[in-house]
Coordinates of C-alpha atoms in Angstrom, one line a residue:
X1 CA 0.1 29.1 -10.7
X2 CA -1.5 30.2 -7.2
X3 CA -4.5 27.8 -6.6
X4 CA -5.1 23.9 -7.5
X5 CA -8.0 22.0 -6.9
X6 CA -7.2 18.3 -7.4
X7 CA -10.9 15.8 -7.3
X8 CA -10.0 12.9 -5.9
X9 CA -8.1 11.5 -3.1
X10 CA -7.1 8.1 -4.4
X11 CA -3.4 7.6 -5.9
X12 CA -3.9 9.4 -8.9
X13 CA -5.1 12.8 -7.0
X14 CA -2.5 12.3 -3.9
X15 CA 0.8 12.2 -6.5
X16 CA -0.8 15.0 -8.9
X17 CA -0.9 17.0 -5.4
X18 CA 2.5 16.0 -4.9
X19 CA 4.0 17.1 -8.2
X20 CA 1.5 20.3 -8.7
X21 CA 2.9 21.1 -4.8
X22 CA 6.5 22.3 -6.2
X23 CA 5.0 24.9 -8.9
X24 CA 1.3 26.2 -7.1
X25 CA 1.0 28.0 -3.7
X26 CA -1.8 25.9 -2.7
X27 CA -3.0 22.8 -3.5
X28 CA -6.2 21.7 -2.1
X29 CA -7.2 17.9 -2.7
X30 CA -11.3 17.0 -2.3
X31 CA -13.0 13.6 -2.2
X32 CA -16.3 12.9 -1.4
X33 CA -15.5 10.1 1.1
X34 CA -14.7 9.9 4.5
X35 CA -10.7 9.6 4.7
X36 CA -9.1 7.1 6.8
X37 CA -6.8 8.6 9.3
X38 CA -5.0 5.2 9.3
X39 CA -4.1 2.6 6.8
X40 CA -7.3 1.1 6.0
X41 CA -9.7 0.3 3.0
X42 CA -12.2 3.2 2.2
X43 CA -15.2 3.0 0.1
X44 CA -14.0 5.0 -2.7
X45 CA -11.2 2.2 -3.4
X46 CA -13.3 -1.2 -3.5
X47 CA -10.1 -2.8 -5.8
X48 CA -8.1 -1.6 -2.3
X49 CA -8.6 -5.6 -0.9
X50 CA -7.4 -7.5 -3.9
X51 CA -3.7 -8.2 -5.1
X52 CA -2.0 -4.5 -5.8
X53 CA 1.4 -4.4 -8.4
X54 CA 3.6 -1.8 -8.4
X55 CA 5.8 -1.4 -10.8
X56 CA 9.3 -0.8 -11.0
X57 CA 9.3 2.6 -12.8
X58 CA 5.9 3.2 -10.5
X59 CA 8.2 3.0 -7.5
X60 CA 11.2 4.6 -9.1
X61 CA 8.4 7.9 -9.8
X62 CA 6.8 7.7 -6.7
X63 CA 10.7 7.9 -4.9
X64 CA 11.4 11.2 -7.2
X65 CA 8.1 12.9 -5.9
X66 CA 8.0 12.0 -2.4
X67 CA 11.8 11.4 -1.8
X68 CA 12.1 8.5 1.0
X69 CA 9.2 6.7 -0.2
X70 CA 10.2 3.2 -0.3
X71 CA 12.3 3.1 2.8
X72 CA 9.5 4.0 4.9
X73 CA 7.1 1.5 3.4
X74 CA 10.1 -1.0 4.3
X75 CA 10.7 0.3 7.7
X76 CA 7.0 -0.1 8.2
X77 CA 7.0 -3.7 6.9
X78 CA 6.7 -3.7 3.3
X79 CA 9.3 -5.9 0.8
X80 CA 11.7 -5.0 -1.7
X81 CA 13.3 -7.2 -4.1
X82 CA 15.1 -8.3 -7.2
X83 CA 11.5 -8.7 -9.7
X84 CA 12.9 -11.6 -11.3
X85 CA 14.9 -13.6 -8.8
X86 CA 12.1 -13.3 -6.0
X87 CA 9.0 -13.4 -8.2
X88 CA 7.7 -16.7 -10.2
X89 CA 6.5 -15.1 -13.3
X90 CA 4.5 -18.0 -15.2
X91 CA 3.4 -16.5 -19.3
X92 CA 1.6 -18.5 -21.4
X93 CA 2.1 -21.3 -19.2
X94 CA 5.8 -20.9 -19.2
X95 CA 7.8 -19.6 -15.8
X96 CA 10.4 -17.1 -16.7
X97 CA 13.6 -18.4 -16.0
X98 CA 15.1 -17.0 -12.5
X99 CA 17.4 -14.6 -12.9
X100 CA 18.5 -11.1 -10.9
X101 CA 17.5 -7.8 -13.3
X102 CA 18.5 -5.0 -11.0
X103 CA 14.2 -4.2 -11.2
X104 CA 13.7 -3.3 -7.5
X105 CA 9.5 -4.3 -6.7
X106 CA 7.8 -3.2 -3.4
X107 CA 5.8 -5.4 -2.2
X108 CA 3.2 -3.4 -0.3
X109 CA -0.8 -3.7 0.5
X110 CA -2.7 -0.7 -1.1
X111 CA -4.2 0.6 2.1
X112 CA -0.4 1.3 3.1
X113 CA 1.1 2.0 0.6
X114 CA -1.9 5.2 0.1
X115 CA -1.9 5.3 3.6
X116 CA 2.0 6.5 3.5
X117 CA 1.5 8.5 0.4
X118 CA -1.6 10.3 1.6
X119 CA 0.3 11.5 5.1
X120 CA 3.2 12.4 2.9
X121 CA 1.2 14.7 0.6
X122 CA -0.6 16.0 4.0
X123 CA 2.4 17.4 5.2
X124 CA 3.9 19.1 2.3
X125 CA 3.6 23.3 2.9
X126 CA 0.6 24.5 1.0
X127 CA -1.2 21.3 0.5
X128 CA -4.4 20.6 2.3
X129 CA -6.1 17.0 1.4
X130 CA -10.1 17.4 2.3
X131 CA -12.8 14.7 2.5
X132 CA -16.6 14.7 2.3
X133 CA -16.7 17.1 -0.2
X134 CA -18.7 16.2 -3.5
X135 CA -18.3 18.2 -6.8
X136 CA -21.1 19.0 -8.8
X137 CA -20.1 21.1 -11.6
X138 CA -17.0 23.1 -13.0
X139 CA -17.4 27.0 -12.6
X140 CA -16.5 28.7 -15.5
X141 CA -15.6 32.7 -16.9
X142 CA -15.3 33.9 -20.5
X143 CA -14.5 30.2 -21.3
X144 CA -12.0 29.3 -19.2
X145 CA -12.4 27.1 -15.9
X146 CA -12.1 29.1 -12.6
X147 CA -13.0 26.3 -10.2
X148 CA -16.1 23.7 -9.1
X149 CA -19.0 23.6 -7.3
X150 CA -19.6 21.9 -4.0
X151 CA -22.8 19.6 -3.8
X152 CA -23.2 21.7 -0.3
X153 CA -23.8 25.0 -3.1
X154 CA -20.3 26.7 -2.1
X155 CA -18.3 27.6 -5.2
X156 CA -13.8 26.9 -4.5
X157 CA -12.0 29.1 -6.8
X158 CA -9.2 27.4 -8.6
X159 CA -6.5 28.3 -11.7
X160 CA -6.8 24.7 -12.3
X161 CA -8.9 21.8 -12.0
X162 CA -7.8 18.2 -12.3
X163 CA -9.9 15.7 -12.6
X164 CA -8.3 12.3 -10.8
X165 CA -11.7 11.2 -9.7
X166 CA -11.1 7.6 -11.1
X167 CA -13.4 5.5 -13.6
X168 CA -16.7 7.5 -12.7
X169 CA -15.1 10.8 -13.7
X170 CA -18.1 12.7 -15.1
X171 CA -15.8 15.3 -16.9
X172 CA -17.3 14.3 -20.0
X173 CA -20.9 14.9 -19.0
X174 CA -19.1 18.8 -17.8
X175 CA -17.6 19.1 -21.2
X176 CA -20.9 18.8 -22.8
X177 CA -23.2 21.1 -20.3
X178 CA -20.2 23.3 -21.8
X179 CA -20.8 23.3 -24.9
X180 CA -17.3 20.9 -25.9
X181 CA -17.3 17.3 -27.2
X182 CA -16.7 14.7 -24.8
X183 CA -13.5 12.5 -25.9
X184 CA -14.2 9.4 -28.0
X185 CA -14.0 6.0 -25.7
X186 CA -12.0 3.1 -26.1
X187 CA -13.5 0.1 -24.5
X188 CA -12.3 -3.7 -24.4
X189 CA -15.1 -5.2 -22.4
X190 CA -13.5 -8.0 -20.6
X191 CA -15.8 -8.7 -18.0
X192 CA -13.1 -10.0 -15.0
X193 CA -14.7 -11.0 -11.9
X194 CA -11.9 -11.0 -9.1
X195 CA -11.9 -13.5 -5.9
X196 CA -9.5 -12.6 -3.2
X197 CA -8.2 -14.1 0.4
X198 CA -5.5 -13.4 2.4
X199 CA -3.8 -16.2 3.9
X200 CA -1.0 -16.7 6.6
X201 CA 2.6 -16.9 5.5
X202 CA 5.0 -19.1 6.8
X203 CA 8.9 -19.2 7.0
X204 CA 9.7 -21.3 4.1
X205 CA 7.0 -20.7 1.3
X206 CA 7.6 -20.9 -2.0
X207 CA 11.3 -21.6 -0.6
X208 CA 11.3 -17.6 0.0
X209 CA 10.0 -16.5 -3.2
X210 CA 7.4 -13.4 -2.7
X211 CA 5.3 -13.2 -5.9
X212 CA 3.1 -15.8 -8.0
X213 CA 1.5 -14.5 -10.9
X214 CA -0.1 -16.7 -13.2
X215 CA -1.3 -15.1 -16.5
X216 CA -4.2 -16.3 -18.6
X217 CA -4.0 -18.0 -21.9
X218 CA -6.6 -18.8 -24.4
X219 CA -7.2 -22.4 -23.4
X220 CA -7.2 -21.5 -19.7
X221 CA -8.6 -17.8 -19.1
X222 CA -8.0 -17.5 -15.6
X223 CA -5.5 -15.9 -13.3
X224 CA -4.2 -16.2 -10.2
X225 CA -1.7 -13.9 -8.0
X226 CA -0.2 -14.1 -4.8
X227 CA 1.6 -11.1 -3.0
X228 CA 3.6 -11.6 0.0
X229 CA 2.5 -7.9 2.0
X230 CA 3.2 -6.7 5.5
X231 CA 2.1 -8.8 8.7
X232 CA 3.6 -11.9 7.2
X233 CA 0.3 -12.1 5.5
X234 CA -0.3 -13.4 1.5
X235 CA -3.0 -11.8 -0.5
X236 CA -3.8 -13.9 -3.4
X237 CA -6.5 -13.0 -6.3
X238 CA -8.1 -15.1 -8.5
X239 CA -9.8 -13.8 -11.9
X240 CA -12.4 -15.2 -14.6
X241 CA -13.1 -13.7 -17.6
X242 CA -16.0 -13.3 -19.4
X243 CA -18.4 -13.6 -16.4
X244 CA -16.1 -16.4 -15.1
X245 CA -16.5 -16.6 -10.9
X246 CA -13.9 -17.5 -8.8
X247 CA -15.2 -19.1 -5.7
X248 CA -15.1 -17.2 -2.7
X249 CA -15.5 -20.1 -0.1
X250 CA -12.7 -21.8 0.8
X251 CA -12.7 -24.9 -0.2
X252 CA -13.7 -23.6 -4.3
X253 CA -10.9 -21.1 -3.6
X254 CA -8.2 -23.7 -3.6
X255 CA -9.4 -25.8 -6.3
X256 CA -10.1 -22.8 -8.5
X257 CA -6.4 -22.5 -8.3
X258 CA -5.9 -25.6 -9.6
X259 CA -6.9 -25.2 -12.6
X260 CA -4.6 -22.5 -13.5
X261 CA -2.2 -22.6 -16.6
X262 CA 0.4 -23.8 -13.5
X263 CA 0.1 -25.5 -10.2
X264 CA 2.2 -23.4 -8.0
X265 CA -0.5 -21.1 -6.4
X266 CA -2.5 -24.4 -5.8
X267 CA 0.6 -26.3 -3.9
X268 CA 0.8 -23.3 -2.1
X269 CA -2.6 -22.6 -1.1
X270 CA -3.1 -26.3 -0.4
X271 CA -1.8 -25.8 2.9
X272 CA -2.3 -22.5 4.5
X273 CA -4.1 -21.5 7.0
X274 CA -7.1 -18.2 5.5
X275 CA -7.3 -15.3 7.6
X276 CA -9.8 -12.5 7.1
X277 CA -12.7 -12.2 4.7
X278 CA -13.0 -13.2 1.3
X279 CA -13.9 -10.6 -1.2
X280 CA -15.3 -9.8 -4.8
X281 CA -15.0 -7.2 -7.3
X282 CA -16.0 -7.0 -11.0
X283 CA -14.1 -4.9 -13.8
X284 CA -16.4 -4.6 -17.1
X285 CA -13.9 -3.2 -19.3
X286 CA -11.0 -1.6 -20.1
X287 CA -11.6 2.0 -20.9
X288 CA -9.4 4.5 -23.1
X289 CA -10.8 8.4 -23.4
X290 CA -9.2 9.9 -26.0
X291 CA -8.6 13.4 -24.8
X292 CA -5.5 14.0 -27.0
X293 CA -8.1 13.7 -30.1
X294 CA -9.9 16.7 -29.2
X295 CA -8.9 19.8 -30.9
X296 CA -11.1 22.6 -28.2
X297 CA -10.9 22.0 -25.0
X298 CA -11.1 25.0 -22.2
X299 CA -7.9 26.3 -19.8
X300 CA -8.1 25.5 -16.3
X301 CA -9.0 21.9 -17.0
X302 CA -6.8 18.4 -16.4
X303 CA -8.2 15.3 -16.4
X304 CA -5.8 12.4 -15.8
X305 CA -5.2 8.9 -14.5
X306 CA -8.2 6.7 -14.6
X307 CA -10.5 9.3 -15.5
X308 CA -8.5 9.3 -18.9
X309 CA -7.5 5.4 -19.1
X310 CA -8.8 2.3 -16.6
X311 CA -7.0 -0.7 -17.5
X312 CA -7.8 -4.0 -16.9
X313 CA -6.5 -4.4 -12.9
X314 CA -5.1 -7.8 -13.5
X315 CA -2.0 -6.5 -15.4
X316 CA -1.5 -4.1 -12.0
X317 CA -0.6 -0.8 -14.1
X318 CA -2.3 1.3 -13.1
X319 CA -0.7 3.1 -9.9
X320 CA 2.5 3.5 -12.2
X321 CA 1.0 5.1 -15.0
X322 CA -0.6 7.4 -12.9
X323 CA 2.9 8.2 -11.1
X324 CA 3.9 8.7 -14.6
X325 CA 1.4 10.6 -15.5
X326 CA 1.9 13.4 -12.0
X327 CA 4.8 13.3 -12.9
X328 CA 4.3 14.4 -16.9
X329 CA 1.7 17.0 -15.2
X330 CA 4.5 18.9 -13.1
X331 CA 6.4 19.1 -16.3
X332 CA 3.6 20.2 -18.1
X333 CA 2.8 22.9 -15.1
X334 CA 6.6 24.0 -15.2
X335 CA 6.5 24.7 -18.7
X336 CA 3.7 27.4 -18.3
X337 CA 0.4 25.1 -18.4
X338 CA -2.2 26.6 -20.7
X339 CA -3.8 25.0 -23.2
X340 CA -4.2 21.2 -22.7
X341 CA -3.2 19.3 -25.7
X342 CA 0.2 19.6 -24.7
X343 CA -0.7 17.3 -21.8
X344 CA -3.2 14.9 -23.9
X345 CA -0.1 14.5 -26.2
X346 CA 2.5 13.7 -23.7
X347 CA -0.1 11.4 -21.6
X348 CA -1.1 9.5 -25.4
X349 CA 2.7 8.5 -25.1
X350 CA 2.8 7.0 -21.3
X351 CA -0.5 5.1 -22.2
X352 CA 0.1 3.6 -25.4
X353 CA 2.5 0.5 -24.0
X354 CA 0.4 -0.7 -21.6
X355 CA -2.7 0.1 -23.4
X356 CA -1.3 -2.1 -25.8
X357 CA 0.3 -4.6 -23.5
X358 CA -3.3 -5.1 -22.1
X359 CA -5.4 -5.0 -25.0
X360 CA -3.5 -7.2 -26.9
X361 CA -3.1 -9.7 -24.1
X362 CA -6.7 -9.7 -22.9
X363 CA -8.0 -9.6 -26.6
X364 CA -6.0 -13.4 -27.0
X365 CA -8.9 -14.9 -25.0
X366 CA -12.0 -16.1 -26.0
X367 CA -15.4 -14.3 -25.6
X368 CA -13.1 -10.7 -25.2
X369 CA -15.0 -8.0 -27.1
X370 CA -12.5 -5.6 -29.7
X371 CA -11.6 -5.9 -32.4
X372 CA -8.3 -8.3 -33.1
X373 CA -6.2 -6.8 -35.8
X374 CA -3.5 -8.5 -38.0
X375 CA -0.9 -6.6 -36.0
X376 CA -2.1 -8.0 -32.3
X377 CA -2.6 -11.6 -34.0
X378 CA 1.1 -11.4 -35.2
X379 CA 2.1 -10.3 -31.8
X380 CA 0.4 -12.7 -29.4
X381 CA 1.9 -15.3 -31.8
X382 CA 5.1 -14.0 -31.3
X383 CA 5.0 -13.6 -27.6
X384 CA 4.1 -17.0 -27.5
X385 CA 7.3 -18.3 -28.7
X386 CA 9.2 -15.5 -26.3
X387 CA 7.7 -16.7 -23.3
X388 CA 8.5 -20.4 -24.5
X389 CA 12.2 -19.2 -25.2
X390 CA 12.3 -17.4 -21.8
X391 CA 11.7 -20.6 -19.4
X392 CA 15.5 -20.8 -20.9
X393 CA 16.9 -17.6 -21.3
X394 CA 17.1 -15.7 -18.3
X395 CA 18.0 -12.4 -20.4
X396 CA 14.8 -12.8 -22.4
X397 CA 12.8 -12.7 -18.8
X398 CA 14.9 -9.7 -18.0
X399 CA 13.9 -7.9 -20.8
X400 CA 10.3 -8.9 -20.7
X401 CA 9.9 -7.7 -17.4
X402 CA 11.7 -4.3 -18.2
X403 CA 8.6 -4.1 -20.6
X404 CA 5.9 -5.8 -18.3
X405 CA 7.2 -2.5 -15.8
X406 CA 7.1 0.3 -18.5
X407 CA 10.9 0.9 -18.2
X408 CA 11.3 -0.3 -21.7
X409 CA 8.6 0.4 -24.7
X410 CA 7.1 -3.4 -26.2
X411 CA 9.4 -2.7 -29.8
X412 CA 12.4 -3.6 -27.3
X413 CA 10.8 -6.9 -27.7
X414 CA 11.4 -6.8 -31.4
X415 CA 15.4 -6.2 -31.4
X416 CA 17.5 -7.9 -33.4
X417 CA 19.7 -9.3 -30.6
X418 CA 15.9 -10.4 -29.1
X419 CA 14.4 -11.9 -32.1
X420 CA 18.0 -14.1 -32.4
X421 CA 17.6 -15.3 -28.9
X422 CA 13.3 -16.1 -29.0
X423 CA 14.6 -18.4 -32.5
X424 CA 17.6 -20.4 -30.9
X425 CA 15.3 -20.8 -27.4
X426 CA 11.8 -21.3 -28.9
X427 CA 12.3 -24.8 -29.7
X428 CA 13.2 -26.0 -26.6
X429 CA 11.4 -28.2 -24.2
X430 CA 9.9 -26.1 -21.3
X431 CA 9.9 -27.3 -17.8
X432 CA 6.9 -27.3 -16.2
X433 CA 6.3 -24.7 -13.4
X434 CA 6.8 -25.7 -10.4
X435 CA 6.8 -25.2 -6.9

């Protein structure tokens, strides 16, 4: 493979450059914004100001493609720890009981953390990362993809294109003027309307715990999340479904949190001192295109991360699929690239967990639009019961998490050694969550 052109500079684009970099000569990655040439928000990555998750196997990915990774997030201020032991983790109303899992979480803002990976890409050999540059169309010959068109009119030639151009991907629209079906669309319309602040942190929160994330259920459809990030800073989110608005003043902020399925993000914001602007951001719907359906598709031609899948932010998946999915896409490259479907397929697998985890979560909550089926119903009403049994069982929260951060696949949830543990725990009284 001599020439890649990668559309899109956010997370999804930077790793694919970063993976495609060991297998092409030159990789050239285009966005249409105006980069940052230091760690800051750009206009391409409106989310980039609200509560970011990164996963444990998103971090272990990210390590293997840019080796050194996490130490230089660290050494720049970012946090590492135990996902269990420094994390309140409150399901269903129930907090997982505190435990150490051996799950190493970074605890990083996205400006930095893209900041870091973007240098990083920069200055592997052969890979150039350009902004300001808008693509119009695909450029074609005798069917197959040979690069895009600038808005600007000049054509860059390209043995392949991949499309990491995020939720407004118009490679549908270029598979049509083509003459090729556009992939069928999943959609789980959950209208989520986000609320986030950043706040000052002091020695002694949360007696040294770093994460609060409070999960939704159906009698309380709200969610709340606080991050401890670099500069000693807290940036907590708050989300309302179905049209639902936090309130961005301060004052609404705070009680908002209050009436979250616990109280500790409300003890905790009760006291500290805001810093910064507040800010807003909607999410519609989670979005599946089904590009491992299609039977013709042309060569030269990779569309990936949330161009393929958008998930509902609040479950924080989606910088770790994408990792997952570069690297699937280096694989894919080293085993000759070609035809497509090979990459649909292997991508179908990496999404289906948290497609699932996602769907069948937000579909528990009222005024969600999908459609429930008798499997989700018999899952939420079994993960109800797990998350009771897990305020007591710290090896049920272990293994939760090892799902909630795609090391495990959800039927780990199911084992018999599981099932046994959720039926002696389940009928236990839960202690309330507190901080």
């Amino acid at each position: 493979m001599d020439n890649v052109i990668i559309i899109g500079g956010s997370m999804s684009g930077l790793l694919a450059a970063a993976a495609l970099s060991r297998v092409a000569r030159r990789v050239t990655v285009v966005d249409r914004d105006t980069l940052p040439a230091r760690d800051a928000h750009r206009k391409g990555s409106a989310q980039s100001h609200h509560a970011h998750g990164l996963l444990a196997r998103g971090r272990e990915v990210m390590e293997d493609l840019l080796p050194g990774l996490t130490g230089e997030l660290v050494a720049r201020g970012a946090m590492a720890g135990d996902l269990q032991s420094v994390s309140r983790w409150i399901s269903n109303g129930h907090r997982l009981a505190p435990a150490v899992t051996g799950l190493t979480g970074l605890l990083v803002s996205r400006p930095m953390l893209e900041g870091q990976v973007r240098r990083r890409v920069k200055s592997v050999y052969g890979v150039a990362v350009e902004d300001n540059l808008s693509v119009q169309h695909l450029t074609t010959h005798d069917g197959r993809i040979t690069g895009v068109r600038l808005a600007d009119g000049r054509d860059m030639h390209a043995d392949l294109v991949v499309d990491a151009s995020g939720r407004g991907s118009r490679a549908p629209t270029w598979l049509m003027d083509l003459g090729f079906a556009p992939p069928y669309e999943e959609r789980v319309t959950v209208d989520l309307r986000y609320a986030t602040r950043e706040f000052r942190r002091r020695p002694g929160d949360l007696g040294g715990d770093l994460v609060i994330i409070t999960t939704p259920t159906p009698r309380t459809p709200r969610a709340g999340v606080a991050l401890a990030v670099e500069g000693d800073r807290w940036v907590v989110t708050q989300g309302g479904y179905c049209g639902a608005t936090p309130p961005l003043d301060l004052p609404g902020f705070v009680a908002h949190a209050a009436t979250l399925a616990a109280p500790d993000l409300h003890e905790l914001l009760v006291t500290a001192e805001p810093i910064g602007e507040p800010r807003a951001y909607h999410t519609p719907a989670s979005v599946r295109r089904r590009y491992e359906r299609l039977t013709d598709l042309p060569t030269g031609l990779i569309v990936m991360g949330d161009a393929v899948c958008a998930f509902n932010p609040m479950y924080g998946q989606g910088m770790t699929v994408a990792a997952t999915e570069a690297a699937a896409l280096l694989e894919w490259a080293r085993a000759g690239g070609g035809r497509p479907q090979a990459f649909y397929k292997k991508i179908s697998g990496l999404i289906d967990a948290p497609w699932d985890i996602v769907v069948g979560g937000d579909l528990r909550l009222p005024g969600v639009e999908g459609e429930v089926t008798p499997r989700i119903r018999m899952v939420n009403a079994y993960l109800e019961r797990f998350h009771a049994a897990a305020a007591h069982d710290p090896e049920l929260g272990r293994r939760f998490l090892r799902v909630a951060n795609l090391m495990d696949p959800p039927p780990a949830l199911l084992s018999p050694s599981t099932l046994v543990r959720v039926l002696r725990n389940a009928g236990q009284r839960a202690e309330p969550a507190l901080v």
